[in-house]
mmCIF file of C-alpha atoms in Angstrom:
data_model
loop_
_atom_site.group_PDB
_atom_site.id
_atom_site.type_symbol
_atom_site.label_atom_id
_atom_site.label_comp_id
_atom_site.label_asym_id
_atom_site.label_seq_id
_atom_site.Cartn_x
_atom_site.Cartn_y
_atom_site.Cartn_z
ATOM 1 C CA UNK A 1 92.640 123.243 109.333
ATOM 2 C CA UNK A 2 93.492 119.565 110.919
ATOM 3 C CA UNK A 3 94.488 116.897 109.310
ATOM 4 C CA UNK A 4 91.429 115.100 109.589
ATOM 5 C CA UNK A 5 89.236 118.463 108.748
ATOM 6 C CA UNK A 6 91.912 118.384 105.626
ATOM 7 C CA UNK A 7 90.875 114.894 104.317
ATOM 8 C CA UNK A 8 87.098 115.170 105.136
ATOM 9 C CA UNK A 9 87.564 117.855 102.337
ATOM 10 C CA UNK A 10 89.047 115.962 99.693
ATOM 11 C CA UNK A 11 86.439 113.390 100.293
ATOM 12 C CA UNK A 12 83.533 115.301 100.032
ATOM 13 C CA UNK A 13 85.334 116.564 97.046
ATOM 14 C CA UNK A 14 86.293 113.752 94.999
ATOM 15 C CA UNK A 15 82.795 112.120 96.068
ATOM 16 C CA UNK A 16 81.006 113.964 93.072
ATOM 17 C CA UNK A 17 84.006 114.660 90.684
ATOM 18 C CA UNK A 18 86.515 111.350 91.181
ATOM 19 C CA UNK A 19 85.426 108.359 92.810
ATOM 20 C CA UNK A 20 88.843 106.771 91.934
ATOM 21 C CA UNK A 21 90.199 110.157 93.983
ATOM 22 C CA UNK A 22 87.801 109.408 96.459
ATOM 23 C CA UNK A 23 89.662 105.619 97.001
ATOM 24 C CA UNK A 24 92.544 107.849 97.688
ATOM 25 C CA UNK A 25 91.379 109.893 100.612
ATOM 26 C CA UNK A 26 91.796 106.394 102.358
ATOM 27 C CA UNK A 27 94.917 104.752 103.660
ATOM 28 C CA UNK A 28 96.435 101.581 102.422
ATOM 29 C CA UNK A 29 93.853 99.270 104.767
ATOM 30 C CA UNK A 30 90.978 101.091 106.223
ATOM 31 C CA UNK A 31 88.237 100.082 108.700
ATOM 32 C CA UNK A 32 84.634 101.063 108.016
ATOM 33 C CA UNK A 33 82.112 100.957 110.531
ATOM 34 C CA UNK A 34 78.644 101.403 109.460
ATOM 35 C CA UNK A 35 76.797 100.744 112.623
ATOM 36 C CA UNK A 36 73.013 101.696 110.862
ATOM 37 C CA UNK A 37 74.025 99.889 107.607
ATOM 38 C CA UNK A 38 72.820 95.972 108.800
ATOM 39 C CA UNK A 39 71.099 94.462 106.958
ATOM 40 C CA UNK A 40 71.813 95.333 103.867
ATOM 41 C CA UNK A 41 75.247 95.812 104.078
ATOM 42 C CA UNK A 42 77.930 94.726 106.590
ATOM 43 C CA UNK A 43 78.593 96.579 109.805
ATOM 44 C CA UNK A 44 81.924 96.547 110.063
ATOM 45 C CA UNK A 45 84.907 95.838 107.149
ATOM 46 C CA UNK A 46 88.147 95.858 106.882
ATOM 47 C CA UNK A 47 89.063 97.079 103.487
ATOM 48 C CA UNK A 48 92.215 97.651 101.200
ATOM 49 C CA UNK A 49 92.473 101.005 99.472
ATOM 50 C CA UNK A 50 91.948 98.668 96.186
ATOM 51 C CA UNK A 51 88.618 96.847 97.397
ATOM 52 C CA UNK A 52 86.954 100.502 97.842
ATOM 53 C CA UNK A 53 87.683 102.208 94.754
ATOM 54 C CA UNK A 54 86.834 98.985 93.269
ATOM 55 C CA UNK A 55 82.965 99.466 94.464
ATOM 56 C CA UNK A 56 83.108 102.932 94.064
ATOM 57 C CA UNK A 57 83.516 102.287 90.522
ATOM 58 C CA UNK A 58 81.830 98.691 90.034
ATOM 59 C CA UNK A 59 79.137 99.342 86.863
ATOM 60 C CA UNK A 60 75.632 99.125 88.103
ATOM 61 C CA UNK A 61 76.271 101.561 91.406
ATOM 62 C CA UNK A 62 74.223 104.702 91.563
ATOM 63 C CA UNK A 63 75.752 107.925 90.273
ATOM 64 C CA UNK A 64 76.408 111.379 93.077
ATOM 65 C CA UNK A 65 75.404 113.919 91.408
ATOM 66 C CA UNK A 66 75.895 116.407 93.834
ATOM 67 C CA UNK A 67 76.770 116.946 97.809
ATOM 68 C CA UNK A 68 75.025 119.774 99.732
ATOM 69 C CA UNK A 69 74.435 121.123 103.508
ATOM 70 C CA UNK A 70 78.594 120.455 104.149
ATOM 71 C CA UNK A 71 79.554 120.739 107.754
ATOM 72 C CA UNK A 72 83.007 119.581 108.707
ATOM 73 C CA UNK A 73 83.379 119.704 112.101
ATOM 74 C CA UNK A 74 86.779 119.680 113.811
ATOM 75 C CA UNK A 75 87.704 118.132 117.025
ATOM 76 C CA UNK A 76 90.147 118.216 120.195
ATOM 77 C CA UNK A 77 91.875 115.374 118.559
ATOM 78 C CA UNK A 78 93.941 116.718 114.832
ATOM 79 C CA UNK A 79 93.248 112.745 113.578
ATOM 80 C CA UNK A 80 89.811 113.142 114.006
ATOM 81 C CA UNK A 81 86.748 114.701 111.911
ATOM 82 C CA UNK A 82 82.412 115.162 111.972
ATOM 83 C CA UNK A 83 81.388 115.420 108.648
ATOM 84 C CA UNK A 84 77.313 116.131 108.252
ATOM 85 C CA UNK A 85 76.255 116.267 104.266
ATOM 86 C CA UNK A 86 73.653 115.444 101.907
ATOM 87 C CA UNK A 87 74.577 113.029 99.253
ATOM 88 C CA UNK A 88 72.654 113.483 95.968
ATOM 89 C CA UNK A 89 72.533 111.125 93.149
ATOM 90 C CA UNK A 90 70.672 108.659 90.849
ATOM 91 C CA UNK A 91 69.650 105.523 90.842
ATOM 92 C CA UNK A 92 71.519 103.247 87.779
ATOM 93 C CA UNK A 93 68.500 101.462 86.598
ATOM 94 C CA UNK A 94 65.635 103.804 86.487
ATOM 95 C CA UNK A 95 67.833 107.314 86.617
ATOM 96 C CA UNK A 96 65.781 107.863 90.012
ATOM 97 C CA UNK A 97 67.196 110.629 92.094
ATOM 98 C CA UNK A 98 67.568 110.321 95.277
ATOM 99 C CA UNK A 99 69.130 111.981 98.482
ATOM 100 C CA UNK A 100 70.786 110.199 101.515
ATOM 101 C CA UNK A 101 71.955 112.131 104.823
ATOM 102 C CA UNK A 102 75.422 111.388 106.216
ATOM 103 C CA UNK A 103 76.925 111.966 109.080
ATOM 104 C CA UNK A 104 80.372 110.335 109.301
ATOM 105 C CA UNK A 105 83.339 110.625 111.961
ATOM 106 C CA UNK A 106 86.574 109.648 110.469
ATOM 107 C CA UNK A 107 90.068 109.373 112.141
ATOM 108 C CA UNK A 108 93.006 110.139 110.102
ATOM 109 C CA UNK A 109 96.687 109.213 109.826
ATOM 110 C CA UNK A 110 99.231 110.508 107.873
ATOM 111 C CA UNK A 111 96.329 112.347 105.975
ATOM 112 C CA UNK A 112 94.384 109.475 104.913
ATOM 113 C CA UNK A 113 91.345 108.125 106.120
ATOM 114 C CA UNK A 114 91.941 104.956 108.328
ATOM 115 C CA UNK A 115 88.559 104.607 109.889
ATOM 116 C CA UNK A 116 85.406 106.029 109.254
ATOM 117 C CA UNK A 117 82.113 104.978 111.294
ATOM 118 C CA UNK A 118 79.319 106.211 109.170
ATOM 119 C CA UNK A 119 75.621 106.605 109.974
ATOM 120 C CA UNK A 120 72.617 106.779 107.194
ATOM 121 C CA UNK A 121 69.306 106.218 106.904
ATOM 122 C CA UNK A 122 68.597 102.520 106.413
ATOM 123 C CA UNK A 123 65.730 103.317 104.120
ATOM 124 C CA UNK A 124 66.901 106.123 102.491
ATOM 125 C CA UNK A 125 70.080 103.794 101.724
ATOM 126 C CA UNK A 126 67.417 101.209 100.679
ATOM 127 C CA UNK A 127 65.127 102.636 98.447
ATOM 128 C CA UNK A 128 68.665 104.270 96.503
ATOM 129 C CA UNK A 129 69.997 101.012 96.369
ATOM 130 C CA UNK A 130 67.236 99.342 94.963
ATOM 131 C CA UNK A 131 67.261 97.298 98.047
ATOM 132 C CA UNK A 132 63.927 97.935 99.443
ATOM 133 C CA UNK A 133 62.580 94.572 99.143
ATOM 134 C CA UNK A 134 65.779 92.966 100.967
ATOM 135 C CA UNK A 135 65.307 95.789 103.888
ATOM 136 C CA UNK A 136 61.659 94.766 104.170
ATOM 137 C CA UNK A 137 62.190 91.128 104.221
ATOM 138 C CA UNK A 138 65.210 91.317 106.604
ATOM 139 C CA UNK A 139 63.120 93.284 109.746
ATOM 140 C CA UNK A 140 60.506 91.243 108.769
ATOM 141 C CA UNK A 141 62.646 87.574 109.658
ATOM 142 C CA UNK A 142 63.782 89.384 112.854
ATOM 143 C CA UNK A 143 60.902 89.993 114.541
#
């Protein structure tokens, strides 16, 4: 197992069990790219270890209840990982489940994550979030 194929474990791991573990799959400063993610949430950051297990953990975020259809996928390069899963959860306000599909590539360095682009449904993302109405109004403007 690589590196990268090492920490893609431990995050899908600590995703349902230890979302302050999860903040420590990821290096000191990590760059997240989430190129489907616009507009509801930035497309690319530049985040501290500190910020992310701060909103992993902020009250009012939805709750993973579970992570299913795990394929880690390892690559020519040792740094670098595919992950494919299924997130499961539910929603903070109304205890709605939901389910979002990942697919994330991650690069590693001294066995922490220090980028990650990851791709999502929009509206899968949306409707978990609570964000529907923001997604809707959004494509709407830019049209």
């Amino acid at each position: 197992m690589s590196e990268a194929t090492e920490a893609a474990q431990r995050l899908i791991d600590a995703t349902v069990s230890d979302l302050d573990a999860l903040a420590d799959v990821y290096a000191d400063r990590a760059v997240i790219e989430m190129p489907f993610a616009a507009p509801l949430f930035p497309v690319i950051r530049d985040v501290t270890r500190d910020e992310l297990r701060a909103g992993f953990t902020r009250p009012g975020r939805p709750r993973y209840t579970g992570v299913s259809d795990v394929r880690i996928h390892e690559t020519a390069a040792v740094n670098t990982a595919v992950l494919e899963y299924r997130l499961h959860g539910v929603t903070a306000e109304e205890e709605r489940e939901f389910t979002l599909d990942y697919i994330m590539v991650i690069t590693t360095h001294d066995g922490q994550i220090v980028h990650s682009r990851d791709y999502s449904n929009p509206v899968q993302a949306a409707q978990a979030m609570g964000m529907t109405e923001k997604l809707i109004t959004a494509l709407g403007s830019a049209v």
